Short mmCIF file of C-alpha atoms and ligand atoms in Angstrom, two decimals:
data_model
loop_
_atom_site.label_atom_id
_atom_site.label_comp_id
_atom_site.label_asym_id
_atom_site.label_seq_id
_atom_site.Cartn_x
_atom_site.Cartn_y
_atom_site.Cartn_z
CA UNK B 1 25.45 -79.10 64.14
CA UNK B 2 29.31 -79.38 64.13
CA UNK B 3 30.83 -78.15 60.85
CA UNK B 4 33.99 -80.04 59.74
CA UNK B 5 37.28 -78.50 60.51
CA UNK B 6 37.76 -76.70 57.07
CA UNK B 7 39.42 -73.43 56.13
CA UNK B 8 36.18 -72.40 54.44
CA UNK B 9 37.68 -69.01 52.98
CA UNK B 10 40.84 -70.92 51.31
CA UNK B 11 39.06 -73.76 49.38
CA UNK B 12 39.56 -73.72 45.96
CA UNK B 13 37.03 -74.74 43.36
CA UNK B 14 37.81 -78.43 43.57
CA UNK B 15 36.39 -82.07 44.84
CA UNK B 16 36.70 -83.05 48.21
CA UNK B 17 34.95 -86.19 49.10
CA UNK B 18 31.95 -85.82 51.67
CA UNK B 19 30.02 -88.25 54.15
CA UNK B 20 26.89 -89.23 51.73
CA UNK B 21 25.53 -89.42 48.10
CA UNK B 22 22.16 -90.32 46.42
CA UNK B 23 22.41 -93.50 44.26
CA UNK B 24 19.53 -94.83 42.13
CA UNK B 25 19.86 -97.55 39.24
CA UNK B 26 17.72 -97.91 36.51
CA UNK B 27 17.27 -101.42 35.23
CA UNK B 28 14.46 -103.47 33.76
CA UNK B 29 12.82 -100.19 32.53
CA UNK B 30 12.63 -98.85 36.01
CA UNK B 31 14.44 -96.51 38.83
CA UNK B 32 15.02 -98.44 41.83
CA UNK B 33 13.98 -96.76 45.18
CA UNK B 34 17.40 -95.18 45.73
CA UNK B 35 19.42 -94.82 48.49
CA UNK B 36 22.26 -92.77 50.46
CA UNK B 37 25.52 -94.43 50.51
CA UNK B 38 29.28 -93.56 51.90
CA UNK B 39 30.66 -95.41 48.64
CA UNK B 40 32.16 -92.43 46.41
CA UNK B 41 33.46 -95.23 44.08
CA UNK B 42 31.48 -96.19 40.98
CA UNK B 43 31.87 -99.67 39.75
CA UNK B 44 30.59 -100.39 36.03
CA UNK B 45 31.47 -102.55 33.23
CA UNK B 46 34.41 -101.69 31.09
CA UNK B 47 32.39 -101.45 28.18
CA UNK B 48 29.64 -99.26 29.86
CA UNK B 49 27.75 -96.77 27.47
CA UNK B 50 29.33 -93.73 29.19
CA UNK B 51 32.55 -95.00 28.86
CA UNK B 52 32.31 -96.09 25.25
CA UNK B 53 29.93 -93.57 23.79
CA UNK B 54 29.73 -90.68 26.67
CA UNK B 55 26.09 -91.15 27.03
CA UNK B 56 26.23 -88.96 30.28
CA UNK B 57 24.00 -85.56 31.30
CA UNK B 58 24.79 -83.60 34.64
CA UNK B 59 23.67 -80.62 36.50
CA UNK B 60 25.30 -78.17 38.96
CA UNK B 61 23.51 -76.38 41.66
CA UNK B 62 24.79 -74.86 45.11
CA UNK B 63 23.44 -74.66 48.74
CA UNK B 64 24.75 -72.49 51.00
CA UNK B 65 23.77 -70.79 54.37
CA UNK B 66 21.68 -67.88 54.73
CA UNK B 67 21.93 -64.50 56.92
CA UNK B 68 19.45 -65.94 59.44
CA UNK B 69 21.20 -69.39 59.37
CA UNK B 70 19.14 -71.70 57.25
CA UNK B 71 20.75 -74.18 54.39
CA UNK B 72 18.99 -73.34 50.84
CA UNK B 73 19.48 -73.85 47.24
CA UNK B 74 18.36 -71.95 44.61
CA UNK B 75 15.72 -72.84 42.07
CA UNK B 76 16.48 -76.70 41.99
CA UNK B 77 13.17 -77.23 40.36
CA UNK B 78 14.85 -75.34 36.98
CA UNK B 79 17.84 -78.11 37.51
CA UNK B 80 15.36 -81.24 37.64
CA UNK B 81 13.63 -79.73 34.54
CA UNK B 82 16.94 -79.20 32.71
CA UNK B 83 18.43 -82.59 33.42
CA UNK B 84 15.27 -84.08 31.91
CA UNK B 85 15.75 -82.47 28.46
CA UNK B 86 19.24 -83.47 28.85
CA UNK B 87 18.46 -87.10 28.96
CA UNK B 88 15.48 -86.95 26.69
CA UNK B 89 18.23 -85.77 24.21
CA UNK B 90 20.77 -88.36 24.78
CA UNK B 91 17.92 -91.09 24.68
CA UNK B 92 18.39 -91.75 28.46
CA UNK B 93 15.54 -92.46 31.10
CA UNK B 94 14.31 -89.56 33.16
CA UNK B 95 14.48 -88.95 36.77
CA UNK B 96 11.28 -88.06 37.88
CA UNK B 97 11.60 -84.36 38.89
CA UNK B 98 10.01 -84.61 42.49
CA UNK B 99 12.39 -87.39 43.33
CA UNK B 100 15.44 -85.26 41.96
CA UNK B 101 14.02 -82.65 44.34
CA UNK B 102 13.89 -84.89 47.21
CA UNK B 103 17.52 -86.29 46.48
CA UNK B 104 19.20 -82.82 46.53
CA UNK B 105 17.42 -82.10 49.93
CA UNK B 106 18.63 -85.81 51.25
CA UNK B 107 22.28 -84.93 50.37
CA UNK B 108 22.23 -81.40 51.49
CA UNK B 109 20.91 -82.61 54.98
CA UNK B 110 23.15 -85.68 55.06
CA UNK B 111 26.39 -83.62 54.60
CA UNK B 112 25.11 -80.30 56.60
CA UNK B 113 28.64 -80.18 58.13
CA UNK B 114 30.05 -79.51 54.98
CA UNK B 115 28.02 -76.52 53.95
CA UNK B 116 29.86 -73.60 54.35
CA UNK B 117 29.10 -70.92 57.17
CA UNK B 118 27.17 -67.54 56.07
CA UNK B 119 29.88 -64.77 55.21
CA UNK B 120 32.62 -67.38 54.32
CA UNK B 121 32.04 -66.94 50.44
CA UNK B 122 32.17 -70.33 50.08
CA UNK B 123 29.35 -72.77 49.00
CA UNK B 124 28.31 -76.42 48.84
CA UNK B 125 28.15 -77.22 44.95
CA UNK B 126 26.14 -80.18 44.13
CA UNK B 127 26.57 -82.52 41.34
CA UNK B 128 23.72 -84.71 39.81
CA UNK B 129 24.96 -86.64 37.15
CA UNK B 130 23.32 -89.79 34.90
CA UNK B 131 25.09 -92.06 32.92
CA UNK B 132 25.09 -95.38 31.12
CA UNK B 133 26.24 -98.25 33.20
CA UNK B 134 25.58 -101.28 31.02
CA UNK B 135 27.76 -102.55 28.24
CA UNK B 136 26.83 -101.65 24.74
CA UNK B 137 29.43 -101.92 21.64
CA UNK B 138 27.11 -101.28 18.78
CA UNK B 139 26.01 -97.91 18.70
CA UNK B 140 22.77 -97.76 20.94
CA UNK B 141 21.44 -96.28 24.08
CA UNK B 142 22.40 -98.44 26.83
CA UNK B 143 19.79 -100.66 29.11
CA UNK B 144 21.07 -99.77 32.47
CA UNK B 145 21.58 -96.16 33.93
CA UNK B 146 22.91 -94.78 37.33
CA UNK B 147 21.75 -91.64 38.80
CA UNK B 148 23.83 -89.83 41.42
CA UNK B 149 24.03 -86.43 43.56
CA UNK B 150 26.94 -85.94 45.59
CA UNK B 151 28.40 -82.50 46.64
CA UNK B 152 31.67 -80.77 47.53
CA UNK B 153 32.32 -77.48 49.63
CA UNK B 154 33.95 -75.17 47.01
CA UNK B 155 35.56 -71.60 47.80
CA UNK B 156 34.64 -68.50 46.52
CA UNK B 157 34.90 -68.20 42.65
CA UNK B 158 36.83 -64.92 43.03
CA UNK B 159 38.97 -64.63 46.01
CA UNK B 160 39.26 -60.74 46.93
CA UNK B 161 36.57 -59.95 44.48
CA UNK B 162 35.63 -60.23 41.10
CA UNK B 163 38.47 -58.76 38.92
CA UNK B 164 37.26 -58.52 34.96
CA UNK B 165 38.75 -60.92 32.48
CA UNK B 166 40.01 -60.93 29.40
CA UNK B 167 38.88 -63.37 26.77
CA UNK B 168 39.30 -64.36 23.19
CA UNK B 169 37.10 -65.05 20.11
CA UNK B 170 37.90 -68.84 19.64
CA UNK B 171 38.85 -70.33 16.40
CA UNK B 172 37.16 -73.85 17.42
CA UNK B 173 33.39 -74.43 17.49
CA UNK B 174 31.27 -75.08 20.67
CA UNK B 175 28.14 -76.58 19.13
CA UNK B 176 26.61 -77.65 16.01
CA UNK B 177 23.43 -75.64 15.04
CA UNK B 178 21.22 -78.79 15.36
CA UNK B 179 23.34 -80.28 17.92
CA UNK B 180 23.88 -81.03 21.66
CA UNK B 181 24.83 -77.31 22.77
CA UNK B 182 21.33 -77.00 24.32
CA UNK B 183 21.76 -79.59 27.06
CA UNK B 184 24.27 -80.19 29.92
CA UNK B 185 26.07 -82.95 28.53
CA UNK B 186 29.67 -84.27 29.30
CA UNK B 187 30.47 -84.38 25.59
CA UNK B 188 30.05 -80.70 25.11
CA UNK B 189 32.72 -80.16 27.73
CA UNK B 190 35.00 -82.94 26.34
CA UNK B 191 35.27 -81.24 23.07
CA UNK B 192 35.92 -77.92 24.71
CA UNK B 193 39.10 -78.94 26.56
CA UNK B 194 41.58 -78.45 23.84
CA UNK B 195 40.06 -74.92 23.15
CA UNK B 196 40.17 -73.86 26.65
CA UNK B 197 43.88 -75.12 27.20
CA UNK B 198 44.82 -73.27 23.96
CA UNK B 199 43.18 -69.78 25.28
CA UNK B 200 44.82 -70.29 28.78
CA UNK B 201 48.14 -70.98 27.06
CA UNK B 202 47.64 -67.69 25.09
CA UNK B 203 47.10 -65.80 28.27
CA UNK B 204 43.12 -65.31 27.84
CA UNK B 205 40.75 -66.57 30.48
CA UNK B 206 37.75 -68.05 28.37
CA UNK B 207 36.57 -68.48 24.87
CA UNK B 208 33.61 -66.50 22.97
CA UNK B 209 32.41 -69.15 20.91
CA UNK B 210 30.57 -67.86 17.89
CA UNK B 211 27.83 -69.68 15.93
CA UNK B 212 29.32 -72.19 13.83
CA UNK B 213 27.25 -71.71 10.82
CA UNK B 214 27.84 -68.03 10.07
CA UNK B 215 30.53 -67.31 12.58
CA UNK B 216 29.30 -63.63 13.11
CA UNK B 217 26.67 -64.16 16.04
CA UNK B 218 27.81 -64.56 19.74
CA UNK B 219 26.96 -67.82 21.31
CA UNK B 220 28.70 -68.63 24.76
CA UNK B 221 31.69 -69.61 26.82
CA UNK B 222 32.73 -73.07 27.34
CA UNK B 223 30.42 -72.84 30.49
CA UNK B 224 28.85 -69.57 31.07
CA UNK B 225 26.14 -67.26 29.15
CA UNK B 226 26.91 -63.93 28.42
CA UNK B 227 25.07 -60.87 29.46
CA UNK B 228 25.83 -57.51 27.93
CA UNK B 229 24.47 -53.76 29.04
CA UNK B 230 24.08 -51.34 26.07
CA UNK B 231 25.00 -47.69 26.60
CA UNK B 232 21.42 -47.07 27.10
CA UNK B 233 21.10 -49.21 30.01
CA UNK B 234 19.44 -51.96 28.47
CA UNK B 235 20.19 -55.67 29.32
CA UNK B 236 20.62 -58.02 26.61
CA UNK B 237 21.51 -61.72 26.13
CA UNK B 238 22.25 -63.76 23.08
CA UNK B 239 19.15 -66.10 21.77
CA UNK B 240 20.39 -69.29 20.19
CA UNK B 241 19.30 -72.64 19.79
CA UNK B 242 22.66 -74.11 20.47
CA UNK B 243 23.75 -72.43 23.94
CA UNK B 244 22.67 -74.18 27.25
CA UNK B 245 19.50 -72.12 28.97
CA UNK B 246 21.58 -71.04 32.30
CA UNK B 247 19.48 -70.92 35.06
CA UNK B 248 21.58 -67.59 36.48
CA UNK B 249 21.23 -65.63 33.03
CA UNK B 250 17.30 -66.31 33.13
CA UNK B 251 17.44 -65.09 36.66
CA UNK B 252 19.30 -62.08 36.17
CA UNK B 253 17.35 -60.81 33.34
CA UNK B 254 14.25 -61.30 35.52
CA UNK B 255 16.21 -59.37 38.20
CA UNK B 256 16.78 -56.57 35.66
CA UNK B 257 13.36 -56.41 35.05
CA UNK B 258 11.50 -56.54 38.11
CA UNK B 259 13.92 -55.28 40.55
CA UNK B 260 15.77 -52.52 38.74
CA UNK B 261 13.15 -51.60 36.29
CA UNK B 262 15.51 -52.07 33.08
CA UNK B 263 14.61 -53.07 29.98
CA UNK B 264 15.65 -56.73 29.36
CA UNK B 265 15.46 -58.42 25.77
CA UNK B 266 16.88 -61.92 24.64
CA UNK B 267 18.07 -61.71 20.83
CA UNK B 268 20.70 -62.42 18.27
CA UNK B 269 23.84 -60.58 18.93
CA UNK B 270 26.33 -59.86 16.36
CA UNK B 271 30.00 -59.87 17.35
CA UNK B 272 30.37 -56.71 15.38
CA UNK B 273 28.15 -54.98 17.70
CA UNK B 274 29.53 -56.17 20.99
CA UNK B 275 32.12 -52.82 20.57
CA UNK B 276 29.29 -50.86 21.13
CA UNK B 277 28.17 -52.51 24.43
CA UNK B 278 28.99 -50.78 27.83
CA UNK B 279 29.43 -53.78 29.69
CA UNK B 280 29.88 -57.54 29.41
CA UNK B 281 29.67 -60.46 31.86
CA UNK B 282 29.51 -64.40 32.13
CA UNK B 283 26.54 -65.82 33.76
CA UNK B 284 26.67 -69.45 35.63
CA UNK B 285 26.15 -71.10 39.06
CA UNK B 286 29.82 -70.86 39.85
CA UNK B 287 30.50 -67.48 39.71
CA UNK B 288 27.05 -65.80 39.30
CA UNK B 289 28.67 -63.11 37.36
CA UNK B 290 32.29 -62.85 36.06
CA UNK B 291 32.95 -59.55 34.15
CA UNK B 292 34.71 -59.34 31.07
CA UNK B 293 36.71 -56.27 30.75
CA UNK B 294 38.10 -57.40 27.13
CA UNK B 295 37.48 -59.32 24.03
CA UNK B 296 40.38 -60.03 21.67
CA UNK B 297 39.24 -60.79 18.06
CA UNK B 298 42.19 -62.02 16.36
CA UNK B 299 44.62 -59.01 17.35
CA UNK B 300 41.83 -56.60 17.53
CA UNK B 301 40.83 -55.53 21.20
CA UNK B 302 37.11 -54.67 22.16
CA UNK B 303 37.52 -52.85 25.41
CA UNK B 304 34.47 -52.12 27.63
CA UNK B 305 34.15 -48.82 28.90
CA UNK B 306 33.75 -50.35 32.18
CA UNK B 307 37.62 -51.19 32.29
CA UNK B 308 39.94 -53.53 33.73
CA UNK B 309 39.50 -52.61 37.79
CA UNK B 310 35.57 -53.59 38.51
CA UNK B 311 32.48 -54.84 37.04
CA UNK B 312 30.07 -52.06 35.48
CA UNK B 313 27.72 -50.50 37.36
CA UNK B 314 24.46 -52.44 36.32
CA UNK B 315 26.47 -55.59 36.12
CA UNK B 316 27.19 -54.92 39.89
CA UNK B 317 23.58 -54.04 40.82
CA UNK B 318 22.34 -57.14 38.85
CA UNK B 319 25.08 -59.35 41.15
CA UNK B 320 24.49 -57.67 44.51
CA UNK B 321 20.92 -58.36 43.92
CA UNK B 322 20.91 -61.65 42.54
CA UNK B 323 23.23 -62.72 45.59
CA UNK B 324 21.55 -60.46 47.96
CA UNK B 325 18.29 -63.05 47.06
CA UNK B 326 20.25 -66.10 47.33
CA UNK B 327 21.70 -65.05 50.68
CA UNK B 328 18.34 -64.11 52.18
CA UNK B 329 18.92 -60.45 52.38
CA UNK B 330 16.56 -59.52 49.81
CA UNK B 331 13.13 -61.21 49.44
CA UNK B 332 13.27 -63.03 46.10
CA UNK B 333 10.30 -64.12 43.43
CA UNK B 334 8.18 -66.95 44.95
CA UNK B 335 9.82 -70.13 44.69
CA UNK B 336 13.32 -69.09 43.99
CA UNK B 337 14.93 -69.98 47.56
CA UNK B 338 14.26 -73.42 48.49
CA UNK B 339 14.59 -74.03 52.39
CA UNK B 340 16.38 -77.52 53.05
CA UNK B 341 16.72 -76.83 56.83
C1 PLP J 401 25.80 -75.05 33.40
C2 PLP J 401 26.48 -74.36 32.12
C3 PLP J 401 26.01 -73.05 32.08
C4 PLP J 401 25.68 -72.32 33.31
O1 PLP J 401 24.16 -72.57 33.62
P1 PLP J 401 23.74 -72.00 35.02
O2 PLP J 401 22.24 -72.76 35.23
O3 PLP J 401 23.72 -70.74 35.33
O4 PLP J 401 24.72 -72.76 36.26
C5 PLP J 401 26.27 -72.29 30.84
N1 PLP J 401 26.73 -72.78 29.63
C6 PLP J 401 27.05 -74.16 29.82
C7 PLP J 401 27.51 -74.71 28.26
C8 PLP J 401 26.74 -74.80 30.84
O5 PLP J 401 26.99 -76.03 30.93
#
C-alpha cells in the first residue's frame, strides 16, 4: 500500500482530514447499519442536543505500525467498554461493542495510507464520538444520535524526547464528587479550557486538580491520570470516583507488577505526601507518560528527585516496556495488541 506524501516526523498533534470515516445514526430507537463515507462534515439541526446541552461523549485511541509491518491498535475493547459507560451516564443509547470494534478496523483499513510508518514516532489517532443530533429545547435527552469514528495522523507527542514538565495546583475544580469526572464527555473539557489557558499564561504546562470536596487529595490533570513512584520503588496511582479511568494508567500498573516485578497500588493520595515521592508522570494515550519534574502549589515548589532533564528511572522503564509492547518489540499480555492488517 502506498503511503500518503506526509512529513511524518514533523506532524503536530492536530487534525488532518483523511479519506474515510464511519458514520451510524440512531433513529426510532435503533442504530442503522452504518456506512463509510468521504463526507467529513456533519449537518444537524441548530437546536441539536449536542449544541444546546452538550450531550456528547468521545474516545481516543491510536493505530500504529509495528516493527514487523502490521497495523495494530491497543486494547480497543476497553475504549468500547468505556464509551458505553459514558453514553449511559448522559442518557444516550449504547453503540454495541462488537460494532465499535468492527468500525475501528474499517476506519483504519480505509485510511491505511495515513497510518505512519514504524519508527517515525507518529501514529494514527482515532476519535470515536457520539452526539445528540435531533432538536431539543426543553431539557431532556434527544431522540436521535450520531456515532462517528474518524482518524488523523498525529506527530510524536514529544519531539526530541520527553522533557519533564512543570505543573501547577489549580484553584479550579475539574469534576464534582458525584458528577461526570469518570466519563469521557466533552463537557468535562469545556469547563477545563479557562483553567488550562490560565495555567499556560502563568507558564505551566498543566493543572493538577484536587478533589473538590476536601481540596487535599490529588485527582488528575485535564486529560491524563497521575502515576507516582515512591522512594521505595512502589508505583502508586490516585483512587477516586471522579477521575477518568485511563487505559494507559491501568496498563502501566499491570506492566509494573507483571513485567517489572514492582508493587503497585491504587489509593487516595494527598497533596501533602506528594513531596515524598521519587517520580511523577501523567498517563494518557497521546503521550503514554509525560514526566513531571515539578509541581508548584501557590508558590511552594515540589521538585522531584528525578529532576528536569529526564524521566525518572522507573518511569522510563514503564514507558519503554509499554511502548515496546505496543510496537511489537515485547510480547504483551493476551489481547492487548489488536492486529488490524
Ligand atoms: C482520555 C482521558 C485520560 C487518558 O485516558 P487514556 O485511556 O489513557 O487515553 C485521562 N484523563 C481524562 C480526563 C481523559 O479524558
